[in-house]
Short mmCIF file of C-alpha atoms and ligand atoms in Angstrom, two decimals:
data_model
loop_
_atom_site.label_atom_id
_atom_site.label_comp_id
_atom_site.label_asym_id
_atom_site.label_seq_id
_atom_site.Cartn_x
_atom_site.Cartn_y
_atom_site.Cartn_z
CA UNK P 64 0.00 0.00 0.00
CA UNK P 65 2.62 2.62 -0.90
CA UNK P 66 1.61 6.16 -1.11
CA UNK P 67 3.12 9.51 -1.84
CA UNK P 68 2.40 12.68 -1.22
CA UNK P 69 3.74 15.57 -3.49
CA UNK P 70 3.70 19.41 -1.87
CA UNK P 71 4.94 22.96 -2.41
CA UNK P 72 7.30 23.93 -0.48
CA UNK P 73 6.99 27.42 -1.67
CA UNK P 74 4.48 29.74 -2.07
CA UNK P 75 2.81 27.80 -4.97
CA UNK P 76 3.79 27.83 -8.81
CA UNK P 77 6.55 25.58 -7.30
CA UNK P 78 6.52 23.05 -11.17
CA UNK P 79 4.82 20.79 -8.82
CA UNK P 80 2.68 19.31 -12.00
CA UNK P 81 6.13 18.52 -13.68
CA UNK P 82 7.21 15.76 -10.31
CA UNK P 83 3.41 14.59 -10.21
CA UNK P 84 3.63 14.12 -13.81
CA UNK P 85 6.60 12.47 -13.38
CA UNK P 86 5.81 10.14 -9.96
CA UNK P 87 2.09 9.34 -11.36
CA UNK P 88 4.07 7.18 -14.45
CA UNK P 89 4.10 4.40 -11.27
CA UNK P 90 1.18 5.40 -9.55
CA UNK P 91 -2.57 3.97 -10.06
CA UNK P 92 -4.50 6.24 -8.69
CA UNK P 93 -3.41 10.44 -8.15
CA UNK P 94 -5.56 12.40 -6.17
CA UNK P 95 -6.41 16.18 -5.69
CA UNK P 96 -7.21 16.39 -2.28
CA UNK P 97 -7.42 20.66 -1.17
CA UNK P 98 -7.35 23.55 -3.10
CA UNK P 99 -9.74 23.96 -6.00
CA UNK P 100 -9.51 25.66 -9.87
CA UNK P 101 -7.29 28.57 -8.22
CA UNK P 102 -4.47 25.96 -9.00
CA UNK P 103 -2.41 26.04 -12.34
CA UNK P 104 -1.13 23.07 -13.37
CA UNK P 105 1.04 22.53 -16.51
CA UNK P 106 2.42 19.48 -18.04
CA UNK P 107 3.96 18.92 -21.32
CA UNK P 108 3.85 15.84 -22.57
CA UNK P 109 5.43 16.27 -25.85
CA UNK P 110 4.94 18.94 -27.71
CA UNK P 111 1.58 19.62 -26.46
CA UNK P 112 1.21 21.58 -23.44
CA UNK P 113 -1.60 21.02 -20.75
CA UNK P 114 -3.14 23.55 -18.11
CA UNK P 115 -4.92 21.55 -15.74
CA UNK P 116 -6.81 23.40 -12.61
CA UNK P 117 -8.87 20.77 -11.00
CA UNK P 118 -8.52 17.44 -12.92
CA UNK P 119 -5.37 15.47 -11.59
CA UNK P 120 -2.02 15.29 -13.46
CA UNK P 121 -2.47 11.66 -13.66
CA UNK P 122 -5.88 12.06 -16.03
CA UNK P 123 -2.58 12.47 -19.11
CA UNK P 124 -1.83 8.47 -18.57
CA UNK P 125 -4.04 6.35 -20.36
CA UNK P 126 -5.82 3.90 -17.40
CA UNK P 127 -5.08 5.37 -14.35
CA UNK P 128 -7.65 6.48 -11.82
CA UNK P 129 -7.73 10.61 -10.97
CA UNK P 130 -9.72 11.23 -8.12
CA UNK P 131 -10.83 14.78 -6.93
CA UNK P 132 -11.16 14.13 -3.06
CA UNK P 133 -13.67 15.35 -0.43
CA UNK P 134 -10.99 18.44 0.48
CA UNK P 135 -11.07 20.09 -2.62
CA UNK P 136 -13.55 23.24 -3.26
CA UNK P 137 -15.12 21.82 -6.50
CA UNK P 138 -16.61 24.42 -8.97
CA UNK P 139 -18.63 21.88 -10.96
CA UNK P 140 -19.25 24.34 -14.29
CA UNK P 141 -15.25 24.88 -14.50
CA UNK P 142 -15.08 21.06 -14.28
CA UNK P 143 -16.97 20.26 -16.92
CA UNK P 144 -15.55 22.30 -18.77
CA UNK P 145 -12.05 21.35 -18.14
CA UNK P 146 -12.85 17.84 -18.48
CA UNK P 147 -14.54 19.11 -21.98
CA UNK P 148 -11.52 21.08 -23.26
CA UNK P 149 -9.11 17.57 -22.25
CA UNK P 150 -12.11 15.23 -24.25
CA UNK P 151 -11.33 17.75 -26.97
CA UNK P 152 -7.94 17.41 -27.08
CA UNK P 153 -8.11 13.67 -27.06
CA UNK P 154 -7.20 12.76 -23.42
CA UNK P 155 -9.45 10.19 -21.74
CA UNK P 156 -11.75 11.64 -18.70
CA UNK P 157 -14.02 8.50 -18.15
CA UNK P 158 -11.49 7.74 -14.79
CA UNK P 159 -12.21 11.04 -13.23
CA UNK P 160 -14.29 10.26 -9.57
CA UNK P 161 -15.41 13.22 -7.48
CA UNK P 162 -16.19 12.67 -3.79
CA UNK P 163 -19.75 13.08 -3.04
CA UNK P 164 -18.20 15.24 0.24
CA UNK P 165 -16.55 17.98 -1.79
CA UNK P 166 -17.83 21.56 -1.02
CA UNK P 167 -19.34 23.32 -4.04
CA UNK P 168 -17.93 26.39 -5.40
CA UNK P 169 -20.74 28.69 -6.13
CA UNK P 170 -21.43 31.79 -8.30
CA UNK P 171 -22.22 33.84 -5.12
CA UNK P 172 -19.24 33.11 -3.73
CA UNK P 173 -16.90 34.00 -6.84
CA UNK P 174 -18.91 37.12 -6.18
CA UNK P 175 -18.23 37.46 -3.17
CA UNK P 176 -14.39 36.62 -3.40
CA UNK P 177 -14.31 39.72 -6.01
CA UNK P 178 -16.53 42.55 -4.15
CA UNK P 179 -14.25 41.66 -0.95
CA UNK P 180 -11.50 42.13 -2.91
CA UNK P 181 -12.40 45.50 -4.02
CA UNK P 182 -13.84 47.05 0.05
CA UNK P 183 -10.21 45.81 1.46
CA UNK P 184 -9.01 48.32 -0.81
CA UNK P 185 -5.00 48.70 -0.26
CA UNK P 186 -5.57 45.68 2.55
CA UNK P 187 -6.57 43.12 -0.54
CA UNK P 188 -5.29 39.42 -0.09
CA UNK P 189 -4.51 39.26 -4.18
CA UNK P 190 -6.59 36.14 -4.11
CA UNK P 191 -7.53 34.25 -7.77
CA UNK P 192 -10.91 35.41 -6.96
CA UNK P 193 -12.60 31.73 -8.03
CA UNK P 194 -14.62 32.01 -5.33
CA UNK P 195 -11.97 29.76 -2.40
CA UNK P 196 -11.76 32.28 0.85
CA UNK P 197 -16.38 32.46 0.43
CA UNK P 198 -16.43 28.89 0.03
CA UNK P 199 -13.90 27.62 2.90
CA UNK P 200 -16.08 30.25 5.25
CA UNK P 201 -19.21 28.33 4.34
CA UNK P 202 -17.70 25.30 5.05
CA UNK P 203 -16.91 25.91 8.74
CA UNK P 204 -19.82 27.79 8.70
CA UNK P 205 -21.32 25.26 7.97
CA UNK P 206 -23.61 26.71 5.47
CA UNK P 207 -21.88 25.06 2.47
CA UNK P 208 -23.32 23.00 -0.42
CA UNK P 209 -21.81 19.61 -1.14
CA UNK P 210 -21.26 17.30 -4.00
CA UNK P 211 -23.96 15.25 -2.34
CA UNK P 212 -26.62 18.10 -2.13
CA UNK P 213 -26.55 18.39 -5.87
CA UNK P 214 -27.55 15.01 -6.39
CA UNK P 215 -30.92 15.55 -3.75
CA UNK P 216 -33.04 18.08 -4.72
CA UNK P 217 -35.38 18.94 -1.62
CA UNK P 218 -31.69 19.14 0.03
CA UNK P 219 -30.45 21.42 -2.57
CA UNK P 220 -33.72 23.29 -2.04
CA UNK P 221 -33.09 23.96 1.39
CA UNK P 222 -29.24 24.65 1.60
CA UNK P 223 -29.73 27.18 -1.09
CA UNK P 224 -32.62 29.21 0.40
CA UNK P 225 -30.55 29.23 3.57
CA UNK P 226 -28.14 30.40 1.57
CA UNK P 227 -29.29 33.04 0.08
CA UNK P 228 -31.59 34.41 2.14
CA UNK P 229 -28.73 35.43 4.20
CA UNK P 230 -26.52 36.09 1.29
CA UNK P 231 -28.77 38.41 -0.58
CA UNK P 232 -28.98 40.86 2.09
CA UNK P 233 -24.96 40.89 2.56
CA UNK P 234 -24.54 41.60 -0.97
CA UNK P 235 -27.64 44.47 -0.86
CA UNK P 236 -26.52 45.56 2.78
CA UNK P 237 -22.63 45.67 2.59
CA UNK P 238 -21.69 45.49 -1.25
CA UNK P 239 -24.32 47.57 -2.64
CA UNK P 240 -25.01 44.94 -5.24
CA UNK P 241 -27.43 42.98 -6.73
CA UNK P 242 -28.37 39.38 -5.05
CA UNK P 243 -28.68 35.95 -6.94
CA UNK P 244 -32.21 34.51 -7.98
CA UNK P 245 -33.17 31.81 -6.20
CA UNK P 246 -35.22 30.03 -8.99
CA UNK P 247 -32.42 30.51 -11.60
CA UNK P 248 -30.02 29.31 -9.40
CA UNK P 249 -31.57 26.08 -8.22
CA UNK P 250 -32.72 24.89 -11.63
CA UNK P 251 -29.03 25.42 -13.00
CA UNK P 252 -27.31 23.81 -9.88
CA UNK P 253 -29.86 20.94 -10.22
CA UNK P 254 -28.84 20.44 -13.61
CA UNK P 255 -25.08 20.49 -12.58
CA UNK P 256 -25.72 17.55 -10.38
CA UNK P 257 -27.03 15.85 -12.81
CA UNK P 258 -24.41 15.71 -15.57
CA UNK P 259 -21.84 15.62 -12.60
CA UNK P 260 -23.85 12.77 -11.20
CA UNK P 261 -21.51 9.19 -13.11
CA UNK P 262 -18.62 11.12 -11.33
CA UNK P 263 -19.90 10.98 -7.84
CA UNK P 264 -18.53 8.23 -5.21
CA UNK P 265 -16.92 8.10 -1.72
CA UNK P 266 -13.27 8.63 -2.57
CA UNK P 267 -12.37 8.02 0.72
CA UNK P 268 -13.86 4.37 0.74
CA UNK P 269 -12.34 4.07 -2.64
CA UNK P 270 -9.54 5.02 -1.87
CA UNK P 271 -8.72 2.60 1.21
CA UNK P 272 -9.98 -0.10 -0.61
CA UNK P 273 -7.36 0.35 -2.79
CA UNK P 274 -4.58 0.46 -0.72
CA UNK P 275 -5.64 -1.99 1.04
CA UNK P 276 -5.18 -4.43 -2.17
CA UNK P 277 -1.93 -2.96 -2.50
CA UNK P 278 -2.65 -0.34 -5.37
CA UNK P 279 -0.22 3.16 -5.83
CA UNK P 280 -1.56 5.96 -4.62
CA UNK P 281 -0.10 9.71 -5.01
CA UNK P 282 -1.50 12.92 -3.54
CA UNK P 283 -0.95 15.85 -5.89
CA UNK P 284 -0.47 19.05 -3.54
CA UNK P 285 -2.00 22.44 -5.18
CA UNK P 286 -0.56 25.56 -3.89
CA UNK P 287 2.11 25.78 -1.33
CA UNK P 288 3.32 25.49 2.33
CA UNK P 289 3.36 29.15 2.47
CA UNK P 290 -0.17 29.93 1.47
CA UNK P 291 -1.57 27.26 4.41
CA UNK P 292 -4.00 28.63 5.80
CA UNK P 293 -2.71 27.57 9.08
CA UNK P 294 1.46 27.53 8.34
CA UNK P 295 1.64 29.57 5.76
CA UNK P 296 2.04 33.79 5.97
CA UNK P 297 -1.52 34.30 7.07
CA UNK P 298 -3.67 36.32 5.89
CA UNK P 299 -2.06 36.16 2.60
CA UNK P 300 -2.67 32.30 2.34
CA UNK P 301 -5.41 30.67 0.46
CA UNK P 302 -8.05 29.08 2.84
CA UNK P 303 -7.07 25.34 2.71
CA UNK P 304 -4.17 23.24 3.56
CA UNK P 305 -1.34 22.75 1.04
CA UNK P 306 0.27 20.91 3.72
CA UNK P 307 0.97 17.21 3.83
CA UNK P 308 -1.14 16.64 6.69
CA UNK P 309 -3.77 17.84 4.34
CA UNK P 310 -3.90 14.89 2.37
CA UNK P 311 -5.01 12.91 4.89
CA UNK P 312 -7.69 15.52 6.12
CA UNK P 313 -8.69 16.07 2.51
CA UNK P 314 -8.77 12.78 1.28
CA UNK P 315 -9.98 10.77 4.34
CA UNK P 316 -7.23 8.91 5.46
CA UNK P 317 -5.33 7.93 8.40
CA UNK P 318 -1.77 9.31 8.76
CA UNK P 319 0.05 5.74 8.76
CA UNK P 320 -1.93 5.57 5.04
CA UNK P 321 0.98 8.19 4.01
CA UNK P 322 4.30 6.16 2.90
CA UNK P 323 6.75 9.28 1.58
CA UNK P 324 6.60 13.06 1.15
CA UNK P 325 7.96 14.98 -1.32
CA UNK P 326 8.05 18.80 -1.57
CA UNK P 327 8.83 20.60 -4.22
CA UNK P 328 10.68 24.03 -4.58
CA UNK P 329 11.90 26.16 -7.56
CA UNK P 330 16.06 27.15 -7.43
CA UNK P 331 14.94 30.33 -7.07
CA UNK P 332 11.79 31.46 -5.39
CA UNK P 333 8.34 33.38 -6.81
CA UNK P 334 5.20 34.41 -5.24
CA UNK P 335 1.79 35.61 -6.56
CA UNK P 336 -0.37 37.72 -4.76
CA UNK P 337 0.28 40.45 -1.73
CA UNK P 338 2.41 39.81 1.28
CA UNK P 339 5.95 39.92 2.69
CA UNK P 340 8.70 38.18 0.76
CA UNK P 341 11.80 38.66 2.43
CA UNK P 342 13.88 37.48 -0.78
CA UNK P 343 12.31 39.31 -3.60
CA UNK P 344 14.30 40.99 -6.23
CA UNK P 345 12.78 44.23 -7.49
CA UNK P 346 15.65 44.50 -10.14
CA UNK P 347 16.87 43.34 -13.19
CA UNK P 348 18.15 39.87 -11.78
CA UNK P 349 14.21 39.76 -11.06
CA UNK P 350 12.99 40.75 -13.99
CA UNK P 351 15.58 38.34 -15.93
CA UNK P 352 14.16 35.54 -13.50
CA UNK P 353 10.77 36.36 -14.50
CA UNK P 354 10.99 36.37 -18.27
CA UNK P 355 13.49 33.33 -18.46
CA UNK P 356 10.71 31.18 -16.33
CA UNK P 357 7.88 32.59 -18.30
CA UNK P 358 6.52 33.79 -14.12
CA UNK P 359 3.16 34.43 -14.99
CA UNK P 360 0.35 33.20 -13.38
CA UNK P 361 -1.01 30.17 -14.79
CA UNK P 362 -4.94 30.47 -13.77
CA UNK P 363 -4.89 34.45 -13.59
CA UNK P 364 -1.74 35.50 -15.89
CA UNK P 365 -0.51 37.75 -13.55
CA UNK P 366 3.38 38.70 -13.63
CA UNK P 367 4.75 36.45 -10.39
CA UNK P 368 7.05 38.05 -7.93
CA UNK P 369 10.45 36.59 -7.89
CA UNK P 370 13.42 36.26 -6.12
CA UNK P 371 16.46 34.46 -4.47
CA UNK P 372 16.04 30.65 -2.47
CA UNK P 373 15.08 31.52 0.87
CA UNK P 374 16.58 28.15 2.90
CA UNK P 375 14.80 29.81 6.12
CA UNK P 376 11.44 29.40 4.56
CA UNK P 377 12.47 26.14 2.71
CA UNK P 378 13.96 24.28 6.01
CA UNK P 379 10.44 25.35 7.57
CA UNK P 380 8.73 23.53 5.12
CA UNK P 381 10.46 20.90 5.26
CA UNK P 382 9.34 20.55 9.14
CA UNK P 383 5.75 21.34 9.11
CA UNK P 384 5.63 18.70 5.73
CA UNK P 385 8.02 16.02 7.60
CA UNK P 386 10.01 16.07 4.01
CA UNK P 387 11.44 12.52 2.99
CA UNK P 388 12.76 14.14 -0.03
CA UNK P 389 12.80 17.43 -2.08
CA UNK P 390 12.19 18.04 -5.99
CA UNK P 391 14.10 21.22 -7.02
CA UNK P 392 12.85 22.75 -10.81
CA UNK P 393 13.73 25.46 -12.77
CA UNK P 394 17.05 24.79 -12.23
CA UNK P 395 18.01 25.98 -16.34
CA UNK P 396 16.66 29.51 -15.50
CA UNK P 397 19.47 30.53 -13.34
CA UNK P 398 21.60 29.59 -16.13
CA UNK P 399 22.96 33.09 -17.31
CA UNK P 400 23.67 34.47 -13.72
CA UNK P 401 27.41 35.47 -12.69
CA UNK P 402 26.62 35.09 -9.14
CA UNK P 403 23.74 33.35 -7.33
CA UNK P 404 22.87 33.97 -3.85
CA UNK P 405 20.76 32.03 -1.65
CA UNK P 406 19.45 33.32 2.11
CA UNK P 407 20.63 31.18 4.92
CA UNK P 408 19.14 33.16 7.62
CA UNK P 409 16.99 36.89 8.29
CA UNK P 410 18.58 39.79 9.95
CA UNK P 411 16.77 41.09 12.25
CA UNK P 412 17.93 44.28 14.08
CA UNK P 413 21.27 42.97 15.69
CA UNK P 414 20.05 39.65 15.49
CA UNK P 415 20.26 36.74 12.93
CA UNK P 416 17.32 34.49 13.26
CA UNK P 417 16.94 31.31 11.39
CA UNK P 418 13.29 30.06 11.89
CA UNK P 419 10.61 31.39 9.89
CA UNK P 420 8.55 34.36 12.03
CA UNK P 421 4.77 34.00 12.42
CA UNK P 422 4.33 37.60 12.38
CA UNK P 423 4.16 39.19 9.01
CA UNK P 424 5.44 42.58 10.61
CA UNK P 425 8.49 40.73 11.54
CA UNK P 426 8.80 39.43 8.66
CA UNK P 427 8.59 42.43 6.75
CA UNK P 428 11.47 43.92 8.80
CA UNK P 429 13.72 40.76 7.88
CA UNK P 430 16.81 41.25 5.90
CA UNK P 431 18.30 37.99 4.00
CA UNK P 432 21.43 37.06 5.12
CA UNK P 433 22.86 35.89 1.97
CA UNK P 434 25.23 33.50 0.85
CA UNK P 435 27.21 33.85 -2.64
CA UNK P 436 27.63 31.22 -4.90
CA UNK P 437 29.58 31.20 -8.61
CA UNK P 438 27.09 30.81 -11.57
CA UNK P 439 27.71 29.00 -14.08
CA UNK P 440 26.60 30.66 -17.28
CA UNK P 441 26.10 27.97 -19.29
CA UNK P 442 23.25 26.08 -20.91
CA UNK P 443 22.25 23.10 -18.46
CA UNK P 444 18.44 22.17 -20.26
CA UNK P 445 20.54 19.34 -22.03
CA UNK P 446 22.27 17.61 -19.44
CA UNK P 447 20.69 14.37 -18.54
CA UNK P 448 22.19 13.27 -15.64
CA UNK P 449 24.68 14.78 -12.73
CA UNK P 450 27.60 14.56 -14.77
CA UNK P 451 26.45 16.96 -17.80
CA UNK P 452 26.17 19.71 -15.10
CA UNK P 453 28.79 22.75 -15.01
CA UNK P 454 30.45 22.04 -11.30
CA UNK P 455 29.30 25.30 -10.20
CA UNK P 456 25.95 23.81 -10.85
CA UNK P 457 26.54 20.91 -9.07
CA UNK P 458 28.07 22.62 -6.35
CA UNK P 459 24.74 24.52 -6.01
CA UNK P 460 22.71 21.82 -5.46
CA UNK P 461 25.25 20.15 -2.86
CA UNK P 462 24.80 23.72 -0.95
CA UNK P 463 21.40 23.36 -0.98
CA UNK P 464 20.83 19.79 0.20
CA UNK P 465 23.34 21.12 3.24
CA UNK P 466 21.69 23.66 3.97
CA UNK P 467 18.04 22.75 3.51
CA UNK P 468 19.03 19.68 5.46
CA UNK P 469 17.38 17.46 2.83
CA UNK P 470 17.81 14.74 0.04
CA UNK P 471 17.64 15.72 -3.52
CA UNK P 472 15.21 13.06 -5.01
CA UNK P 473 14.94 15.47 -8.75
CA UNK P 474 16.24 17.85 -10.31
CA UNK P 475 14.31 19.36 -13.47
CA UNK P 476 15.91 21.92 -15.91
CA UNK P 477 13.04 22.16 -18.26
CA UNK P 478 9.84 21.16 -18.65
CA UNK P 479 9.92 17.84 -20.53
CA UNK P 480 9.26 15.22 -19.39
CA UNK P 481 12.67 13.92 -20.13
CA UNK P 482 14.24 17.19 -19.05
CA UNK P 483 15.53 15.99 -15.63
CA UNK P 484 19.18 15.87 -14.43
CA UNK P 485 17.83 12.46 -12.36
CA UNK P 486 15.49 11.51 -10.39
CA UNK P 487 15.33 8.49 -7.92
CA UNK P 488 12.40 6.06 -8.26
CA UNK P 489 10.60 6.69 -5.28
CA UNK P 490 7.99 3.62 -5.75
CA UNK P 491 11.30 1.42 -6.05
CA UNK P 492 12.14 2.90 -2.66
CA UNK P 493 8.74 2.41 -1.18
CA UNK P 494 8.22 -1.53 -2.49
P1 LIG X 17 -7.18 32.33 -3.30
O1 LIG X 17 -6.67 30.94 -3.16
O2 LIG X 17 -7.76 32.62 -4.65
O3 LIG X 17 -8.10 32.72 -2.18
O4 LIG X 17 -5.92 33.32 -3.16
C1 LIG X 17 -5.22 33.51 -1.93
C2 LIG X 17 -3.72 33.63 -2.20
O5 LIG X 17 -3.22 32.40 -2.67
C3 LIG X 17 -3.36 34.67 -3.26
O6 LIG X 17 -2.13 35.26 -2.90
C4 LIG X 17 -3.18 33.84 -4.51
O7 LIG X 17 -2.33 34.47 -5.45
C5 LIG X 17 -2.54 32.59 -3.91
N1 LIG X 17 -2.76 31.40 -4.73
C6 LIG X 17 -3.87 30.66 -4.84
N2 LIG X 17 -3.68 29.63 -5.67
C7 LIG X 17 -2.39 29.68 -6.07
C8 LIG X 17 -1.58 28.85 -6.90
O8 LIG X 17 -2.00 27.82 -7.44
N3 LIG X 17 -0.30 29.26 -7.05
C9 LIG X 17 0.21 30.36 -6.44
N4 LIG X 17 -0.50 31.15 -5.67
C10 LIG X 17 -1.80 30.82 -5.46
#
């Protein structure tokens, strides 16, 4: 019953699609399990490249099993039609299983998401506004619609008037904007459940069946460590739990059900969104960073915020994600850089500190502590394997390992499939 769990160990937009991709070629069954269509994930298989925002990596293998677990916020209208634009592009969808648990993304709460955008004025979160912050607040309080409600219509009757009963007045009262109609709404949601209906199971009972029989399960992380809602640099977090630990929350599972986890980071670092970001480069370097890694947003296309490794916030990922292993991508786009620095540790006053603050003032007031390390200006998206590398490439990912206090288990330097310096077979490991 091996399993693995793949995470961010970033802020998100960490190329975690390119390892899933990549760790799902063993797998049977990948699962989505937080997060919902505010995740971006691309995969090229080919010469054909795939955006994926709610339908698992895994869907690109012919015959394996994607399921979208009961932690995920499920917009139903932008799966079908993500699941419509894959049919049209040939891929297979028919092993796609939602769990009948899932909160439902609704339109009042993209809505919602946007007008609170807009009264926070300068104090905005930056959020993808699909709707995730309204829906996660429904959920615990507890007002939300599930999977499971779509599929019963006297309960979809009743969750929605609830709904928007209360909702209607918020938007009159606070937004100054209209409300939704109830009739509309409950005739098109009704609808939804229908065509979403062959979908519908308990993943979680699926799920455990399967490992139980011995089947390979991998949990595809969206987002990152640093946007978790509880570990990550709240308020500017998304409102679910990138986390490993959230794979078993989101997908119904017991802890010892977890075999490995992996995180993922970029060799540099980016962020979307507001919020402190201790490393950032607002410079050349950055904008060089930027273009060379294509850093725009892959659900909202906005430019991403980059700058250097930060090994404080790294090495705190790798404790509140009990790392086995970490996937470092992007490693080709520091290729034309003299000198590459990485932060081993904040500044702060007199003081260095080396564990990641809670408080965003503090960390606003941080100053990297930076290490230097010789470039190697030269092309690396053709080497292969460890050997190919420049040594000053090499040496940078020895430094890193040190420091971060963790096992390089891949290394990616474009994003082919078969553009990896190496990568251990983790199922090998697991068997
Ligand atoms: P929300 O998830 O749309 O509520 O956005 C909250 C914060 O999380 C914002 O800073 C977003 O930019 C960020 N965010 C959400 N999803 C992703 C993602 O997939 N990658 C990177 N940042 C994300």
């Amino acid at each position: 019953m091996p399993s693995i769990v793949v995470i961010g160990a970033q802020w998100g937009d960490e190329g975690k699609a390119r390892v899933v991709d990549y760790v799902a070629a063993g797998a049977d069954i990948i699962v989505r399990y937080q997060g919902g269509n505010n995740a971006g994930h691309t995969v090229v298989v080919g010469e054909e490249e795939f955006k994926l925002h709610l339908v698992p990596a895994g869907i690109l293998y012919a015959g394996k099993l994607c399921l979208i677990a009961n932690g995920v916020y499920l917009d139903p209208k932008a799966l079908l039609a993500e699941m419509h634009g894959l049919e049209k592009r040939g891929v297979d969808t028919r092993n796609l299983r939602v769990s009948d648990r899932a909160q439902v993304v609704m339109p009042y709460h993209l809505r919602l998401d946007e007008l609170e955008e807009v009264r926070r004025g300068l104090s905005r979160l930056g959020t993808t506004k699909l709707g995730i912050g309204p829906t996660a607040a429904d959920k615990y309080y507890r007002m939300g619609i599930r999977v499971s409600d779509l599929l019963e219509p006297d309960e979809l009757a009743a969750k929605l008037e609830l709904n928007l009963s209360f909702k209607n007045k918020v938007f009159n009262l606070v937004y100054g904007s209209e409300g939704f109609d109830y009739d509309a709404l409950y005739s098109e949601y009704l609808s939804v459940g229908e065509r979403l209906a062959p979908l519908v199971t308990d993943t979680s009972a699926l799920l455990h069946q399967a490992l139980q029989s011995g089947k390979r399960v991998l949990f595809e992380g969206a987002q990152g460590t640093l946007l978790d809602v509880d570990h990550g640099t709240y308020p500017y977090v998304t409102s679910s739990h990138p986390v490993s630990g959230g794979a078993c929350l989101g997908a119904g599972l017991g802890p010892k059900e977890i075999s490995m986890a992996v995180g993922v980071s970029k060799a540099y670092t980016t962020r979307v969104g507001e919020g402190p970001f201790p490393t950032e480069l607002q410079d050349e370097i950055g904008n060089q960073i930027r273009e060379k890694g294509r850093e725009y947003g892959t659900t909202t296309g906005r430019p991403r915020r980059c700058g250097w490794l930060d090994l404080v916030a790294l090495r705190y990922a790798i404790r509140v994600n009990g790392l086995d292993g970490l996937a470092l991508t992007k490693l080709d786009v520091l290729d034309d850089l003299p000198v590459i620095k990485v932060c081993v540790g904040y500044r702060l006053g007199d003081q260095v500190i080396m564990d990641f603050p809670a408080s965003l003032a503090t960390l606003a007031d941080c100053v990297p502590v930076y290490e230097e390390l010789e470039g190697w200006c030269r092309p690396t998206s053709g080497a292969r394997n460890e050997n190919d590398l420049p040594p000053q490439a090499r040496a940078y990912l020895d430094r890193i390992a040190k420091l971060a206090g963790a096992e390089l288990v891949m290394v990616s330097v474009g994003p082919r499939r078969t553009e990896t310096v190496f990568c251990r077979d983790l199922w090998v490991d697991l068997d």
